[in-house]
CSV table of C-alpha atoms in Angstrom, one decimal:
chain,number,residue,atom,x,y,z
A,1,MET,CA,1.3,-1.7,-7.6
A,2,SER,CA,3.2,-2.4,-4.3
A,3,PHE,CA,6.0,-1.1,-2.9
A,4,LYS,CA,8.2,-1.5,0.0
A,5,GLY,CA,8.4,1.5,2.2
A,6,LYS,CA,10.7,3.9,1.6
A,7,ASN,CA,13.5,3.1,4.0
A,8,SER,CA,14.1,-0.1,1.5
A,9,GLY,CA,14.4,1.3,-1.2
A,10,GLY,CA,11.7,0.2,-3.8
A,11,MET,CA,9.8,3.2,-4.3
A,12,VAL,CA,12.2,5.3,-4.1
A,13,LYS,CA,14.5,3.7,-6.8
A,14,ILE,CA,12.1,3.5,-8.7
A,15,GLU,CA,10.7,7.7,-8.7
A,16,GLU,CA,15.2,8.2,-9.2
A,17,GLY,CA,14.5,5.8,-12.4
A,18,LEU,CA,11.3,7.5,-13.5
A,19,VAL,CA,13.8,10.6,-13.5
A,20,LEU,CA,16.2,10.5,-15.3
A,21,ILE,CA,14.8,8.0,-17.7
A,22,ASN,CA,12.6,11.8,-18.0
A,23,GLY,CA,16.0,13.5,-18.2
A,24,SER,CA,17.0,10.8,-21.5
A,25,PHE,CA,19.1,9.0,-19.1
A,26,ILE,CA,19.1,5.7,-19.5
A,27,PRO,CA,20.1,4.1,-15.2
A,28,SER,CA,22.1,0.5,-14.8
A,29,LEU,CA,20.7,-2.4,-12.7
A,30,ARG,CA,21.8,-0.6,-9.8
A,31,PHE,CA,18.6,1.0,-9.3
A,32,VAL,CA,17.3,-2.3,-9.5
A,33,VAL,CA,16.2,-3.8,-6.1
A,34,TRP,CA,14.9,-7.2,-5.6
A,35,THR,CA,13.2,-7.0,-2.0
A,36,ASP,CA,10.1,-10.0,-0.8
A,37,ASP,CA,7.4,-8.0,-2.4
A,38,GLU,CA,9.1,-7.2,-5.5
A,39,HIS,CA,7.4,-6.9,-9.0
A,40,LEU,CA,8.1,-6.1,-12.4
A,41,PHE,CA,7.0,-4.4,-15.4
A,42,LEU,CA,6.7,-6.0,-19.0
A,43,VAL,CA,7.8,-2.9,-21.8
A,44,LEU,CA,6.9,-4.6,-25.2
A,45,ASP,CA,6.6,-3.6,-28.4
A,46,LYS,CA,3.6,-4.8,-30.8
A,47,ASN,CA,6.8,-7.5,-31.7
A,48,LEU,CA,7.1,-9.2,-28.4
A,49,GLN,CA,3.0,-8.7,-27.0
A,50,GLY,CA,2.1,-11.9,-28.9
A,51,LEU,CA,4.9,-14.0,-26.6
A,52,PRO,CA,3.4,-14.9,-23.2
A,53,TRP,CA,6.9,-14.5,-21.8
A,54,GLU,CA,5.4,-15.1,-18.2
A,55,SER,CA,6.0,-18.4,-18.9
A,56,ILE,CA,9.6,-17.9,-19.1
A,57,PRO,CA,11.2,-20.1,-16.4
A,58,VAL,CA,13.4,-17.1,-15.0
A,59,LEU,CA,9.9,-15.3,-14.3
A,60,ARG,CA,7.8,-17.9,-13.2
A,61,GLY,CA,6.9,-17.3,-9.8
A,62,ARG,CA,7.0,-14.4,-9.9
A,63,SER,CA,4.3,-10.8,-10.2
A,64,VAL,CA,5.1,-9.6,-13.6
A,65,SER,CA,2.6,-6.9,-15.5
A,66,ARG,CA,2.7,-5.6,-18.8
A,67,ILE,CA,2.5,-1.4,-19.0
A,68,PRO,CA,1.8,0.3,-22.3
A,69,SER,CA,4.8,2.9,-21.2
A,70,VAL,CA,7.0,3.6,-17.8
A,71,ASP,CA,5.5,7.2,-18.0
A,72,PHE,CA,2.1,5.1,-17.7
A,73,LEU,CA,3.9,3.8,-14.8
A,74,HIS,CA,4.8,6.5,-13.4
A,75,ASP,CA,0.9,8.0,-13.6
A,76,ARG,CA,0.3,5.2,-11.3
A,77,VAL,CA,2.7,6.4,-8.6
A,78,LEU,CA,1.6,9.3,-8.6
A,79,PHE,CA,-2.4,8.5,-8.5
A,80,ALA,CA,-1.3,6.4,-5.6
A,81,GLU,CA,0.4,9.4,-3.9
A,82,TRP,CA,-2.3,11.5,-5.0
A,83,LYS,CA,-4.9,9.0,-3.7
A,84,ARG,CA,-3.3,7.9,0.1
A,85,LYS,CA,-3.0,12.0,0.6
A,86,THR,CA,-6.5,12.7,0.0
A,87,PHE,CA,-8.2,10.4,1.4
A,88,PRO,CA,-6.6,9.0,4.1
A,89,ALA,CA,-9.6,7.9,5.7
A,90,ASP,CA,-10.5,5.6,3.3
A,91,ASN,CA,-7.1,3.9,3.2
A,92,LEU,CA,-7.0,0.9,4.0
A,93,PHE,CA,-3.2,-0.1,3.4
A,94,SER,CA,-1.2,3.0,4.0
A,95,SER,CA,1.8,1.8,3.5
A,96,ARG,CA,1.8,-0.3,0.8
A,97,GLY,CA,1.3,2.0,-2.4
A,98,ALA,CA,-2.5,1.6,-4.5
A,99,PHE,CA,-5.0,0.2,-2.7
A,100,VAL,CA,-8.7,-0.3,-3.8
A,101,ASP,CA,-11.0,-0.5,-1.2
A,102,PRO,CA,-12.6,-4.4,-1.5
A,103,ARG,CA,-15.6,-4.1,0.2
A,104,LYS,CA,-16.3,-1.1,-3.0
A,105,GLY,CA,-16.6,-3.7,-5.7
A,106,TYR,CA,-19.3,-4.8,-8.5
A,107,TYR,CA,-19.7,-8.6,-10.5
A,108,ILE,CA,-21.2,-9.4,-13.4
A,109,LEU,CA,-21.6,-13.1,-13.4
A,110,ASN,CA,-22.5,-15.2,-16.4
A,111,PRO,CA,-24.4,-12.3,-18.8
A,112,SER,CA,-24.8,-14.1,-21.5
A,113,GLY,CA,-26.8,-17.1,-19.2
A,114,ASP,CA,-25.4,-20.1,-20.9
A,115,LEU,CA,-22.1,-20.8,-18.0
A,116,ASP,CA,-24.2,-22.4,-15.2
A,117,LYS,CA,-21.5,-24.2,-13.8
A,118,THR,CA,-19.4,-20.9,-12.9
A,119,GLU,CA,-23.0,-19.1,-11.9
A,120,ALA,CA,-23.7,-22.1,-9.4
A,121,ARG,CA,-20.1,-22.0,-8.3
A,122,PHE,CA,-19.9,-18.5,-8.2
A,123,LYS,CA,-23.7,-17.6,-6.9
A,124,GLY,CA,-23.2,-18.2,-2.9
A,125,TRP,CA,-19.7,-16.0,-3.2
A,126,ALA,CA,-21.6,-13.2,-4.9
A,127,VAL,CA,-25.0,-12.9,-2.3
A,128,ASP,CA,-22.2,-13.3,0.8
A,129,MET,CA,-20.3,-10.4,-0.7
A,130,GLU,CA,-23.7,-8.9,-1.1
A,131,LYS,CA,-23.3,-9.0,2.3
A,132,VAL,CA,-20.2,-6.8,3.3
A,133,GLY,CA,-21.6,-4.2,0.9
A,134,TRP,CA,-20.7,-4.9,-2.7
A,135,HIS,CA,-23.6,-5.4,-5.8
A,136,GLY,CA,-24.2,-6.7,-9.1
A,137,ILE,CA,-26.1,-8.7,-11.1
A,138,SER,CA,-26.1,-12.5,-12.3
A,139,GLY,CA,-27.9,-14.4,-15.5
A,140,TYR,CA,-28.4,-12.1,-17.1
A,141,ALA,CA,-27.4,-9.3,-19.1
A,142,PRO,CA,-26.1,-5.5,-17.9
A,143,SER,CA,-26.7,-2.8,-20.4
A,144,GLU,CA,-24.5,-0.2,-20.8
A,145,GLN,CA,-25.2,1.7,-18.4
A,146,GLN,CA,-24.6,-0.3,-15.2
A,147,PHE,CA,-21.5,-1.7,-16.3
A,148,LEU,CA,-20.7,2.0,-17.1
A,149,ASN,CA,-22.0,3.2,-13.8
A,150,ALA,CA,-19.5,0.3,-12.0
A,151,LEU,CA,-16.9,1.5,-13.5
A,152,GLN,CA,-16.9,5.0,-12.3
A,153,SER,CA,-18.6,3.9,-8.6
A,154,GLN,CA,-16.9,1.3,-7.6
A,155,ASP,CA,-13.6,-0.2,-6.6
A,156,LEU,CA,-13.1,-2.8,-8.3
A,157,VAL,CA,-15.2,-4.4,-11.0
A,158,VAL,CA,-15.2,-9.0,-11.2
A,159,TYR,CA,-16.5,-9.7,-14.8
A,160,PHE,CA,-17.0,-13.6,-14.4
A,161,GLY,CA,-18.4,-13.8,-18.4
A,162,HIS,CA,-17.4,-14.2,-22.1
A,163,GLY,CA,-13.8,-12.6,-23.5
A,164,GLY,CA,-13.6,-8.9,-22.0
A,165,GLY,CA,-17.5,-7.8,-22.0
A,166,GLU,CA,-17.0,-6.0,-25.5
A,167,GLN,CA,-20.7,-7.0,-26.2
A,168,TYR,CA,-22.0,-5.2,-23.5
A,169,ILE,CA,-20.4,-2.1,-22.9
A,170,ARG,CA,-18.4,0.3,-26.2
A,171,SER,CA,-15.1,0.9,-26.0
A,172,HIS,CA,-15.2,4.5,-27.0
A,173,LYS,CA,-17.2,5.0,-23.4
A,174,ILE,CA,-14.8,3.3,-21.6
A,175,ARG,CA,-12.0,5.3,-22.2
A,176,ASN,CA,-13.9,8.4,-21.8
A,177,LEU,CA,-14.6,7.6,-18.1
A,178,SER,CA,-13.7,10.4,-15.9
A,179,VAL,CA,-13.3,7.9,-12.8
A,180,CYS,CA,-12.5,3.9,-13.6
A,181,ALA,CA,-12.8,0.9,-10.9
A,182,ALA,CA,-9.5,-1.8,-10.7
A,183,THR,CA,-11.4,-4.1,-13.4
A,184,MET,CA,-10.9,-7.9,-13.4
A,185,LEU,CA,-12.1,-9.8,-16.5
A,186,TRP,CA,-12.2,-13.6,-16.6
A,187,GLY,CA,-13.2,-14.2,-19.6
A,188,CYS,CA,-11.1,-16.0,-22.7
A,189,SER,CA,-8.5,-13.9,-24.1
A,190,SER,CA,-10.1,-10.8,-22.9
A,191,GLY,CA,-6.8,-9.6,-21.8
A,192,ALA,CA,-5.5,-10.3,-25.7
A,193,LEU,CA,-3.8,-7.4,-28.0
A,194,ARG,CA,-4.6,-7.7,-31.9
A,195,GLU,CA,-2.2,-7.9,-34.7
A,196,MET,CA,-2.2,-4.9,-36.5
A,197,GLY,CA,-0.8,-5.6,-39.1
A,198,ASP,CA,2.8,-2.8,-39.1
A,199,PHE,CA,0.2,-0.8,-36.4
A,200,ASP,CA,0.5,-0.6,-33.2
A,201,ARG,CA,-1.7,-3.7,-31.5
A,202,VAL,CA,-5.2,-2.3,-30.1
A,203,GLY,CA,-7.6,-4.2,-27.7
A,204,THR,CA,-9.9,-3.9,-24.6
A,205,PRO,CA,-6.7,-3.2,-21.9
A,206,PHE,CA,-6.4,-0.6,-23.6
A,207,ASN,CA,-9.3,1.6,-23.0
A,208,TYR,CA,-9.6,1.3,-19.8
A,209,MET,CA,-5.6,2.4,-19.3
A,210,LEU,CA,-6.8,4.5,-21.7
A,211,ALA,CA,-10.2,5.9,-19.4
A,212,GLY,CA,-9.6,8.8,-17.1
A,213,ARG,CA,-8.9,11.6,-20.1
A,214,SER,CA,-12.0,13.0,-19.6
A,215,VAL,CA,-11.2,14.7,-16.1
A,216,PRO,CA,-14.2,16.3,-14.1
A,217,SER,CA,-14.0,20.4,-13.1
A,218,ASN,CA,-13.7,19.1,-9.6
A,219,LEU,CA,-10.5,17.2,-10.5
A,220,GLN,CA,-9.3,19.2,-12.9
A,221,ARG,CA,-6.5,21.3,-11.0
A,222,VAL,CA,-6.1,17.5,-9.3
A,223,ARG,CA,-5.0,16.5,-12.9
A,224,SER,CA,-2.7,19.8,-13.2
A,225,LEU,CA,-0.9,19.9,-10.1
A,226,PHE,CA,0.4,15.8,-9.8
A,227,LYS,CA,0.5,15.4,-14.0
A,228,ILE,CA,-2.7,12.4,-13.4
A,229,ASN,CA,-3.4,11.0,-17.4
A,230,CYS,CA,-5.3,8.1,-16.3
A,231,PHE,CA,-7.6,7.0,-12.5
A,232,SER,CA,-7.2,2.9,-13.7
A,233,PRO,CA,-5.5,1.3,-11.3
A,234,CYS,CA,-5.5,-2.3,-12.6
A,235,LEU,CA,-6.6,-4.4,-15.0
A,236,VAL,CA,-6.6,-8.1,-14.4
A,237,ALA,CA,-7.3,-10.1,-17.9
A,238,ASN,CA,-6.9,-13.2,-19.7
A,239,LEU,CA,-3.8,-12.9,-22.5
A,240,TRP,CA,-4.7,-16.1,-23.7
A,241,ASP,CA,-7.6,-18.6,-24.1
A,242,VAL,CA,-8.5,-20.1,-21.0
A,243,THR,CA,-11.2,-23.0,-20.7
A,244,ASP,CA,-14.2,-22.3,-18.6
A,245,LYS,CA,-14.0,-24.8,-15.9
A,246,ASP,CA,-9.6,-23.6,-15.5
A,247,ILE,CA,-10.5,-20.1,-15.0
A,248,VAL,CA,-13.0,-21.0,-12.2
A,249,VAL,CA,-10.7,-22.0,-10.3
A,250,TRP,CA,-8.3,-20.4,-11.0
A,251,MET,CA,-10.7,-17.2,-9.1
A,252,TRP,CA,-11.7,-19.7,-6.8
A,253,HIS,CA,-8.5,-19.7,-5.5
A,254,LEU,CA,-7.6,-16.6,-6.3
A,255,GLN,CA,-10.3,-15.3,-3.4
A,256,GLY,CA,-7.6,-15.7,-0.5
A,257,PRO,CA,-4.3,-13.0,-1.7
A,258,CYS,CA,-6.5,-10.7,-3.0
A,259,CYS,CA,-8.7,-10.4,-0.7
A,260,TRP,CA,-12.3,-10.1,-1.9
A,261,GLY,CA,-13.5,-13.1,-0.3
A,262,HIS,CA,-16.1,-12.4,2.3
A,263,SER,CA,-14.6,-13.7,4.9
A,264,GLN,CA,-11.7,-11.1,4.1
A,265,VAL,CA,-13.7,-8.4,3.7
A,266,GLY,CA,-15.1,-9.7,6.9
A,267,ARG,CA,-12.7,-8.4,9.0
């Protein structure tokens, strides 16, 4: 999440809107403040989640995220505020809301061993990122414990493989993490939710969104004071099937804007 400073009204307007919603009052459109740093959050039910809302003309070119509920967004805002106050020395973007340290990253590159072009394209990038503090593996499958350790100890985990990595880590293991890194899953339909008839959809994204339920004793007081329910800043994933060639091109060009290229992190 990224917000303008309080003077611009970005975070203030969102917080006021959340308070009114929790108080059973629906805010009017005057609470929507469009700025240069705007971001749109979609709260969709099971009947609307299968539609490509992000691709409709009015939303193209805008920053859009899908979230399970407004309470979920409220939780992320509180977590960002707590993290800025608790770890000011580690905050690289203190005036811009939630953050991840781009020097604390982990990559899983071609774990199935059959994405040779993807591995060849990003092998040099992986070597360069290790020079600035990253760790990772390429060309072979991680153990479940390796995957879990990366999610718990790093700020950012990037997965270059098939699907959402479900074959390497069980869903309940992710949900039971006490701390979970911001995660990028670059496999086909890694962010898709499966239809369950009359029931709500299920899938990998919710596993990451629910991570943080088992809070360790040293953070119990933090949870009590801030009413924080989970600790995964965000998940980036593919909602649809995409060819590996297109994914590689997209990931390569994403290095600059997301500041996870070697040159940006080095600075």
